mmCIF file of C-alpha atoms and ligand atoms in Angstrom:
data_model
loop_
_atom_site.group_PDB
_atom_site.id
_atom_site.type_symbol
_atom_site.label_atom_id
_atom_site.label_comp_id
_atom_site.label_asym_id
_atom_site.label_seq_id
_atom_site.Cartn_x
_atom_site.Cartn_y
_atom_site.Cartn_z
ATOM 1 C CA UNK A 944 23.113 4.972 -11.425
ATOM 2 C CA UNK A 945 22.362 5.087 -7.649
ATOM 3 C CA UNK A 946 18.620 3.477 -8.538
ATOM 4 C CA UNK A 947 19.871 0.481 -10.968
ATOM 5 C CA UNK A 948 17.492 -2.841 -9.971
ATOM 6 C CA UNK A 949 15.169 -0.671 -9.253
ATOM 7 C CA UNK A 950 11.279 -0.736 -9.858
ATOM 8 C CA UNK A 951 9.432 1.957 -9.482
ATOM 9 C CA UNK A 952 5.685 2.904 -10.072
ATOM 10 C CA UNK A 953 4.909 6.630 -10.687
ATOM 11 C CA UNK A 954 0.908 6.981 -11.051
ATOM 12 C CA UNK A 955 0.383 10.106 -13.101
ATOM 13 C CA UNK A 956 2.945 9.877 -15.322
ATOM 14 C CA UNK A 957 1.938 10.776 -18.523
ATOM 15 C CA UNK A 958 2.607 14.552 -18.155
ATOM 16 C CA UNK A 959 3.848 17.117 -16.092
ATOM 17 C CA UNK A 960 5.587 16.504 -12.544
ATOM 18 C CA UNK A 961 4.835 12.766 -13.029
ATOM 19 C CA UNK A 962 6.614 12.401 -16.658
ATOM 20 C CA UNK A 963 9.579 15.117 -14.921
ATOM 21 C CA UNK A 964 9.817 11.933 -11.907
ATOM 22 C CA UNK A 965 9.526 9.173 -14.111
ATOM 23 C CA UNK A 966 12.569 10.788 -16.822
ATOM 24 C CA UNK A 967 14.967 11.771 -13.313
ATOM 25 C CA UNK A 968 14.268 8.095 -11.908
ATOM 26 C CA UNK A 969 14.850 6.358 -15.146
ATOM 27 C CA UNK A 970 18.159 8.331 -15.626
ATOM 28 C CA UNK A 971 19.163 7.100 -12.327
ATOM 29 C CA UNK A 972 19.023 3.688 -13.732
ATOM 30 C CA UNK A 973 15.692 2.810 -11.905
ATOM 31 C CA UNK A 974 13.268 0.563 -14.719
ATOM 32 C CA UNK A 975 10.250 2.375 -14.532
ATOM 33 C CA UNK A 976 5.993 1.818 -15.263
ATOM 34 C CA UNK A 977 4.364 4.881 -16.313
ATOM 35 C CA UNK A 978 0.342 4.965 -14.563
ATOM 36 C CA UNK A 979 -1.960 7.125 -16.863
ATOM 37 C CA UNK A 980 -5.906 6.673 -16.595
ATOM 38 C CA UNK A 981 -6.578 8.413 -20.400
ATOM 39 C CA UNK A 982 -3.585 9.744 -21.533
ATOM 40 C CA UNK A 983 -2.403 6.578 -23.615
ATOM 41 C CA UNK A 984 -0.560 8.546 -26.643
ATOM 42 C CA UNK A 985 1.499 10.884 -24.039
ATOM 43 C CA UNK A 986 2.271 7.864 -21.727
ATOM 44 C CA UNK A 987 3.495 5.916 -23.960
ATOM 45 C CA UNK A 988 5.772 9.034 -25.279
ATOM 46 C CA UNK A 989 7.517 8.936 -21.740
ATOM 47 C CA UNK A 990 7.965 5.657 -22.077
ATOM 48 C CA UNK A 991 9.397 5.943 -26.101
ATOM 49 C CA UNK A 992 11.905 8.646 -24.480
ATOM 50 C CA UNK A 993 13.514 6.738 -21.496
ATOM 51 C CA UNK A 994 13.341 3.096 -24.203
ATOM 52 C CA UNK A 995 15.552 5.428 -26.440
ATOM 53 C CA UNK A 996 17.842 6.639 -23.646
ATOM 54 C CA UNK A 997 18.637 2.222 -22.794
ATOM 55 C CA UNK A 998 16.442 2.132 -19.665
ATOM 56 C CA UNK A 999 13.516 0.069 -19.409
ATOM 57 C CA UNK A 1000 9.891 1.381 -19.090
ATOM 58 C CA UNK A 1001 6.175 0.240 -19.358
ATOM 59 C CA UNK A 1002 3.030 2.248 -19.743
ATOM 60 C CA UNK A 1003 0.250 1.097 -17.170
ATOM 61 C CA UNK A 1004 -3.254 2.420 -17.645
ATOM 62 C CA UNK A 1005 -5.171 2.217 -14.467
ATOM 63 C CA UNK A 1006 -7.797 5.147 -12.557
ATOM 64 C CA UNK A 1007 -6.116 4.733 -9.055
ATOM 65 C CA UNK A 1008 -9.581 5.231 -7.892
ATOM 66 C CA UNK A 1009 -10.424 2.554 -8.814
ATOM 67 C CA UNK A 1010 -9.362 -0.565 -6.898
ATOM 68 C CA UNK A 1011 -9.576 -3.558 -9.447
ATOM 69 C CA UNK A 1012 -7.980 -1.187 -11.848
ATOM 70 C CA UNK A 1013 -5.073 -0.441 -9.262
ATOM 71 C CA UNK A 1014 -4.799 -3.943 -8.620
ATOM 72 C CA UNK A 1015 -4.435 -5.454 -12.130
ATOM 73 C CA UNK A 1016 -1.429 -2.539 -12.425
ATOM 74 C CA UNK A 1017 0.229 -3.740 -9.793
ATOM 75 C CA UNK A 1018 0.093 -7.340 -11.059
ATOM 76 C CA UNK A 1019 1.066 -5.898 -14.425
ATOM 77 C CA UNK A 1020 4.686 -4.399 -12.853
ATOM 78 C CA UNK A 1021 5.123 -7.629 -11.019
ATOM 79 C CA UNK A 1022 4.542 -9.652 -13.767
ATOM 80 C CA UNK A 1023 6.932 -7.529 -15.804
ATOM 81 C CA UNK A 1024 10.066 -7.286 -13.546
ATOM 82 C CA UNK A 1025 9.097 -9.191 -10.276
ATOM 83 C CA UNK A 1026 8.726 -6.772 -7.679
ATOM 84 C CA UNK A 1027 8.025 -2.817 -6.660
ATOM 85 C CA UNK A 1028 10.861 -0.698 -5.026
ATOM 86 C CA UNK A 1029 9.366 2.551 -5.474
ATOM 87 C CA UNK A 1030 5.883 4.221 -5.740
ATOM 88 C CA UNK A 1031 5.216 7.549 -6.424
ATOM 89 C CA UNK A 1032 1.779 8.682 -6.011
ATOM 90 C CA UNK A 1033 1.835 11.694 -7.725
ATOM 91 C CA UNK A 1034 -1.959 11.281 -10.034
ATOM 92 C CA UNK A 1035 -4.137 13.807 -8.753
ATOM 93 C CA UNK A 1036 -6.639 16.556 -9.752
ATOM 94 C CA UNK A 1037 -8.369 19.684 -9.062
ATOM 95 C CA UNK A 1038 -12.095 20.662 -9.289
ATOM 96 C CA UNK A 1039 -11.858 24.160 -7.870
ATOM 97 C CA UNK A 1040 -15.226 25.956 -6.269
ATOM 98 C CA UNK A 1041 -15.733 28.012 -3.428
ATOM 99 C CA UNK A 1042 -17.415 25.416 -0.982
ATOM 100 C CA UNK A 1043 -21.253 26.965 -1.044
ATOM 101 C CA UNK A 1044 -20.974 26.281 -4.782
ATOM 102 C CA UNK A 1045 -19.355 22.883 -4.887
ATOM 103 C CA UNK A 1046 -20.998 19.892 -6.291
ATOM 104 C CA UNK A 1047 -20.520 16.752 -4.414
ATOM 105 C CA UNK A 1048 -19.205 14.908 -7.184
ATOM 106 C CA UNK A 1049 -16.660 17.949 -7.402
ATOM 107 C CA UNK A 1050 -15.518 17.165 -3.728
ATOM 108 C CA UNK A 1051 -15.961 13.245 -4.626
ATOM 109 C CA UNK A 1052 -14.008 13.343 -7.299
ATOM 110 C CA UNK A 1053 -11.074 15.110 -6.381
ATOM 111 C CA UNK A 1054 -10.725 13.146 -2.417
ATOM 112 C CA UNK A 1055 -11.517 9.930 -4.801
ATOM 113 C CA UNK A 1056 -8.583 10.530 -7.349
ATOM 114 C CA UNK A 1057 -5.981 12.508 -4.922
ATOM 115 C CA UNK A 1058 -6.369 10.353 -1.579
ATOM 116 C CA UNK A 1059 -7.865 7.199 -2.021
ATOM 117 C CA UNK A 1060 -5.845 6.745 -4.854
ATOM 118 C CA UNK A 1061 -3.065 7.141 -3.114
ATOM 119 C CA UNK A 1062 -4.511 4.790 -0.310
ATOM 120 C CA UNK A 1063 -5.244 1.961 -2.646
ATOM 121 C CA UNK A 1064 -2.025 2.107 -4.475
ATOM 122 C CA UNK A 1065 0.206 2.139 -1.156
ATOM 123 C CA UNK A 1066 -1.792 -0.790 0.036
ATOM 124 C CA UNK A 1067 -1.295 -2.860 -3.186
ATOM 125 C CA UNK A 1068 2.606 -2.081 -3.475
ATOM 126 C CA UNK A 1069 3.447 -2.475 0.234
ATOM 127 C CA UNK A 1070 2.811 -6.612 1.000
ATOM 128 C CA UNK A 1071 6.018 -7.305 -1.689
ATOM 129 C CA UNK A 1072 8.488 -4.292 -0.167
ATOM 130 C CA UNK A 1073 7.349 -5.798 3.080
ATOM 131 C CA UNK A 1074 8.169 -9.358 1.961
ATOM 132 C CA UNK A 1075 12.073 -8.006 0.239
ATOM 133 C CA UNK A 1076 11.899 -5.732 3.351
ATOM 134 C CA UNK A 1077 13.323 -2.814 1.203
ATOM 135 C CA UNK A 1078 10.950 0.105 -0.048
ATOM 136 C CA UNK A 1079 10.015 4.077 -0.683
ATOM 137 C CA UNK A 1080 6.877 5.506 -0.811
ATOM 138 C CA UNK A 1081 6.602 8.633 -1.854
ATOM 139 C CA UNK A 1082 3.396 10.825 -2.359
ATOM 140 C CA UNK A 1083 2.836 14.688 -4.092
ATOM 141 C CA UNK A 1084 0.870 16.722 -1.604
ATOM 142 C CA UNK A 1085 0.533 20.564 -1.958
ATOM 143 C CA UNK A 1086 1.429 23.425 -0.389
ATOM 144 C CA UNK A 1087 -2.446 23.802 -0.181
ATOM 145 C CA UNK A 1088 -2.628 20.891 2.346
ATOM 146 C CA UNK A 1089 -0.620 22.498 4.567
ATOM 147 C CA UNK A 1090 -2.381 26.060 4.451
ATOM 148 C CA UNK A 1091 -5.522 25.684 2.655
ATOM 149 C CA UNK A 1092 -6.525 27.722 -0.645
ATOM 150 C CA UNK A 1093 -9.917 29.629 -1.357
ATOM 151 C CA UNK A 1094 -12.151 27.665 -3.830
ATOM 152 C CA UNK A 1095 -10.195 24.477 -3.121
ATOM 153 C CA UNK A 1096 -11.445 23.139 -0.038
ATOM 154 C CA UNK A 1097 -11.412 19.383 -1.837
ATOM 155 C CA UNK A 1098 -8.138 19.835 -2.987
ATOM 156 C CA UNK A 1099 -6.694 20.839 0.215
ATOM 157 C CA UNK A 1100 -8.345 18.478 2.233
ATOM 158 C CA UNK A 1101 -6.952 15.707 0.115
ATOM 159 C CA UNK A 1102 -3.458 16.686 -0.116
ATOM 160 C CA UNK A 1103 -3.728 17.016 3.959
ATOM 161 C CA UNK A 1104 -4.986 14.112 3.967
ATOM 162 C CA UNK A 1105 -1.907 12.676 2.187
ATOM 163 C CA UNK A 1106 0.580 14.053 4.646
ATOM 164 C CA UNK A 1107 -1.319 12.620 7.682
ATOM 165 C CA UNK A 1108 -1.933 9.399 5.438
ATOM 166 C CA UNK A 1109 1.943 9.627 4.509
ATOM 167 C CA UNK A 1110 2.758 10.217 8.386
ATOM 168 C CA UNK A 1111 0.374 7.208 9.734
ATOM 169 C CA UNK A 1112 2.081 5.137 6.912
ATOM 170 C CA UNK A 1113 6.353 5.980 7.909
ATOM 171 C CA UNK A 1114 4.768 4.659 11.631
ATOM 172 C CA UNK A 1115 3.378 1.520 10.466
ATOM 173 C CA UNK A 1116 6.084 0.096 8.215
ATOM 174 C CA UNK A 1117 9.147 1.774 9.652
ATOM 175 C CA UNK A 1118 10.309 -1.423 11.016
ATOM 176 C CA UNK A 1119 10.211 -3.341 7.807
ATOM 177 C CA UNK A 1120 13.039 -0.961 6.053
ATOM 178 C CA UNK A 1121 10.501 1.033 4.016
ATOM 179 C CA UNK A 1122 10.187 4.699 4.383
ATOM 180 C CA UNK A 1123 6.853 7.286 2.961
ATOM 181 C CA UNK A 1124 7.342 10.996 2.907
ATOM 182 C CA UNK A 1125 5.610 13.297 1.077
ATOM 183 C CA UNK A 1126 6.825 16.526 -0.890
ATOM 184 C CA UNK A 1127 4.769 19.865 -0.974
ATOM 185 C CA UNK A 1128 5.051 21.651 -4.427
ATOM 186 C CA UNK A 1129 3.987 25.088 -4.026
ATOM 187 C CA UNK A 1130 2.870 26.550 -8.462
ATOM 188 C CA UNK A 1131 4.764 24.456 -10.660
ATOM 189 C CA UNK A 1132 4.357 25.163 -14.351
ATOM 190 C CA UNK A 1133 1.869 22.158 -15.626
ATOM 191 C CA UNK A 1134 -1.521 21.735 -17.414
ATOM 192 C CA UNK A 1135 -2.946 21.487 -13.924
ATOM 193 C CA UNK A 1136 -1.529 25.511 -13.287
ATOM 194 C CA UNK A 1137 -1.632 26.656 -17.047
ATOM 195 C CA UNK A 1138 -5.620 27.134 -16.575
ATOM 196 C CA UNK A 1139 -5.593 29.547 -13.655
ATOM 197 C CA UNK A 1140 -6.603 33.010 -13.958
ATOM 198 C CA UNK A 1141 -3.930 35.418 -14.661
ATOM 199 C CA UNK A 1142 -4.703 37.378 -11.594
ATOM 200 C CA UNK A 1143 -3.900 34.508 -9.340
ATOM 201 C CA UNK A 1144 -0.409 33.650 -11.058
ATOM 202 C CA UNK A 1145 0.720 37.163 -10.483
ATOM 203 C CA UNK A 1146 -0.860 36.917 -6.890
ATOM 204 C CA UNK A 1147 1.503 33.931 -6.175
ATOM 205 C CA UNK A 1148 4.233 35.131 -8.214
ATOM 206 C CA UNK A 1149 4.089 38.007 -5.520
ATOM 207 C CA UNK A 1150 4.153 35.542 -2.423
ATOM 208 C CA UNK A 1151 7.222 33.451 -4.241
ATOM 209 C CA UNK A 1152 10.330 34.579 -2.305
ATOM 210 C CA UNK A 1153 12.191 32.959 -5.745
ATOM 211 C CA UNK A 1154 9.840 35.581 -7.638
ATOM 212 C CA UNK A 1155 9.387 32.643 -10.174
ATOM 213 C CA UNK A 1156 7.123 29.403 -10.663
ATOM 214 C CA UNK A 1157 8.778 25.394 -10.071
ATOM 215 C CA UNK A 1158 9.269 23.302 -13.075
ATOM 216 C CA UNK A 1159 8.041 19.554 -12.679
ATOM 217 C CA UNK A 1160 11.872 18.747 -12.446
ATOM 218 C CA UNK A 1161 12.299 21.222 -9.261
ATOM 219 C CA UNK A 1162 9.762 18.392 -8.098
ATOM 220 C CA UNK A 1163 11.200 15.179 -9.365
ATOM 221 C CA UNK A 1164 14.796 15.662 -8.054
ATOM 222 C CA UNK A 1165 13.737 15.925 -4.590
ATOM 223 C CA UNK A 1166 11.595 12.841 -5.211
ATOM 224 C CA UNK A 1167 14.844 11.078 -6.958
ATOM 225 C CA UNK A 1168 16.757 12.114 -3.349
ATOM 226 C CA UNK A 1169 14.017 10.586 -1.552
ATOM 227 C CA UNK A 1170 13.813 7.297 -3.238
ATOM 228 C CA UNK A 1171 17.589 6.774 -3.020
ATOM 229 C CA UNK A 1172 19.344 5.347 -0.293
ATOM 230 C CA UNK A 1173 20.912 8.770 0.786
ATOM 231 C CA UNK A 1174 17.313 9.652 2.407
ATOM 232 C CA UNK A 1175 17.361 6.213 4.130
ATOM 233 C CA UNK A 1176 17.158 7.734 7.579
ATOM 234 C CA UNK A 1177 14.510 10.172 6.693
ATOM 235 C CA UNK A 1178 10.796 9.499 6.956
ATOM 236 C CA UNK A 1179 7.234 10.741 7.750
ATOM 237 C CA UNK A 1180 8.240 14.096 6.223
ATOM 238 C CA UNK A 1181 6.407 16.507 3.867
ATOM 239 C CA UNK A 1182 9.739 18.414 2.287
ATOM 240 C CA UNK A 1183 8.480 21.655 0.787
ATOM 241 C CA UNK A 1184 9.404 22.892 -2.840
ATOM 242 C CA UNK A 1185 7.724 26.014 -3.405
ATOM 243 C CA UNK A 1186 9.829 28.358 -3.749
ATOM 244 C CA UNK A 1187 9.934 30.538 -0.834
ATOM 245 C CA UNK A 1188 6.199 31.146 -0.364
HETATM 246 P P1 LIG B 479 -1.286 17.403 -14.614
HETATM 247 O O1 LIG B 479 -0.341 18.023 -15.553
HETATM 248 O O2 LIG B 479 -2.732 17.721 -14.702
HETATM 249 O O3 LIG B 479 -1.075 15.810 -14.684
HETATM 250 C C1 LIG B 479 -1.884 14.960 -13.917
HETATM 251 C C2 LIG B 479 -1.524 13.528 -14.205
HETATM 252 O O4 LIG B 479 -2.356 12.693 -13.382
HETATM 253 C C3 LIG B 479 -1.777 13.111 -15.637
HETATM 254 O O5 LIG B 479 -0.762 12.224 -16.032
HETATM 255 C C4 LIG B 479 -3.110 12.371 -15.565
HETATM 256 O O6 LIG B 479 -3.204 11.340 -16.543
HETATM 257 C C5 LIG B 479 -2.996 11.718 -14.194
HETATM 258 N N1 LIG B 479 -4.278 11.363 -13.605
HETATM 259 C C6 LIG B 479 -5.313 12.163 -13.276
HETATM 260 N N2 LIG B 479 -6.300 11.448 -12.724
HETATM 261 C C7 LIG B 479 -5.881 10.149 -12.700
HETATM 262 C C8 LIG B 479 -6.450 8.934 -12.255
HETATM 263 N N3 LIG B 479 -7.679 8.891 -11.704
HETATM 264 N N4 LIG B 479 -5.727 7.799 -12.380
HETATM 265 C C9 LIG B 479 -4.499 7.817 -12.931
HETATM 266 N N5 LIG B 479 -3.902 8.945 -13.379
HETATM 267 C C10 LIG B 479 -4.593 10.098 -13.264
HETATM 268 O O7 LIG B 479 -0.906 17.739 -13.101
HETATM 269 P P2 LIG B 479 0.503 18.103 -12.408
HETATM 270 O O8 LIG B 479 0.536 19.563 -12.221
HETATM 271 O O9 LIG B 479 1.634 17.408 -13.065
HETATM 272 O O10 LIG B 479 0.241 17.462 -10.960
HETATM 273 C C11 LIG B 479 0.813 16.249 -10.530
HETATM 274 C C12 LIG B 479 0.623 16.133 -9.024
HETATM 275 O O11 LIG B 479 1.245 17.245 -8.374
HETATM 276 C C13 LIG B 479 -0.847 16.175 -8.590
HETATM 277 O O12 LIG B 479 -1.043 15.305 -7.498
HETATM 278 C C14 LIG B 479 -1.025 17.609 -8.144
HETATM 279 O O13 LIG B 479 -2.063 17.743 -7.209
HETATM 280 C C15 LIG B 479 0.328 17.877 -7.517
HETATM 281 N N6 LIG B 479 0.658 19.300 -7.405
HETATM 282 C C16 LIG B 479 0.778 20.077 -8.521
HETATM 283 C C17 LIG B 479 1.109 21.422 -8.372
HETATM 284 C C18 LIG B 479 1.293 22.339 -9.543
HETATM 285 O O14 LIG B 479 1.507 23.537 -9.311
HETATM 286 N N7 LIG B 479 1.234 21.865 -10.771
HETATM 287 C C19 LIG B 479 1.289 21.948 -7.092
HETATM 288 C C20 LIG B 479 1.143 21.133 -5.995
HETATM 289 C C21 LIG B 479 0.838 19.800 -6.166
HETATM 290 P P3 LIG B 479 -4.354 11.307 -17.668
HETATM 291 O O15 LIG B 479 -4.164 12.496 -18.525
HETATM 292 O O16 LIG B 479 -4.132 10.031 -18.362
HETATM 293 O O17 LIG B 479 -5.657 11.366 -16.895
#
């Protein structure tokens, strides 16, 4: 129970490594609000599951692109259980193309969704962890921000983004007791993956020292770790689970 009186915020949570984060924090005793933009019937399934396992939990629905949206959620959580510990900023997307073929609102969409969400949710949740001087933010990046991928030049500019984002953040708040790190999934077995081509599982299948694909719970118990206070001296970092590529 190493997150009890805890609050934390994961966006994305409705499915995949966001529901896998929210479950592992909840069973650490954290109470947690579950961000979903359309996903209303799945959300509130997380939250159903971690009600019937005696935690607490909230479904939020906000587009974390969107700042009056990301606002009102944050007044939402407040309003509900007075404060935010954690924040996860793990909603993002992908709009793959090879960049002579991209639309703009492909490459909007995804930097809109993926990185300023992100930036507008940090912003929101850092004046109270400021103010209790106590706080973890923690975003999803990719393996693709730190080495690129063909066809997702958006993508992989966001998620670098993030980790430079996540890096400027750890600098400015340091002092105030609140760390930001990132972690760097490399394929991890989600809606997001389950529409790729065969051709390019088995081509990163091959790459995967672990010869096999994450679950979303490979993911969520390095985020756990992060969030509690036996990462308290780490921060800044993009920690890497992918596997072995
Ligand atoms: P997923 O199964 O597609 O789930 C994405 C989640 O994000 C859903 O809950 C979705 O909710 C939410 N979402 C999307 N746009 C949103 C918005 N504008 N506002 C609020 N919520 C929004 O994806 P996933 O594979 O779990 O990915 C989660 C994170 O991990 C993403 O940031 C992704 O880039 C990153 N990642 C994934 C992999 C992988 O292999 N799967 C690898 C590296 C990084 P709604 O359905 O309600 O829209």
């Amino acid at each position: 129970m190493e997150l009890e009186d805890k609050v934390s915020l994961v966006t994305g949570a409705s499915r995949g490594i966001g529901r896998a984060i929210a479950l592992k924090l909840a069973s650490l005793g954290s109470k947690v609000a579950i961000n979903y933009r359309e996903g209303e019937v799945a959300a509130n399934s997380v939250v159903r599951e971690i009600v019937s396992q005696d935690r607490e939990a909230i479904s939020v629905k906000a587009d974390v692109a969107d700042s009056k949206a990301v606002k009102a959620m944050m007044q939402k959580v407040n309003a509900e259980w007075g404060k935010i510990d954690i924040l996860v900023n793990n909603a993002g997307i992908t709009r793959d193309n090879l960049l002579l073929r991209m639309p703009d609102k492909a490459w909007d969409d995804v930097l809109n969704t993926n990185l300023r969400g992100a930036y507008l949710c940090t912003k929101f949740a850092l004046r109270p962890m400021i103010k209790q001087q106590w706080g973890r933010i923690i975003s999803v990046a990719s393996i693709a921000g730190l080495i690129g991928n063909a066809g997702q030049t958006n993508y992989s500019a966001s998620k670098a983004g993030i980790i430079a984002f996540t890096k400027s953040v750890a600098r400015e708040v340091g002092s105030r007791n609140i760390t930001a790190n990132a972690v760097a999934p490399g394929f991890i077995k989600t809606q997001m993956t389950e529409k790729l081509p065969d051709a390019i599982k088995e081509s990163i299948l091959s790459m995967t020292s672990l010869r096999r694909f994450g679950e979303p719970e490979d993911v969520a118990e390095v985020v756990a770790f992060l969030a509690s206070d036996r990462a308290s001296y780490i921060t800044g970092q993009v920690i890497s689970i992918d596997g072995g590529i």
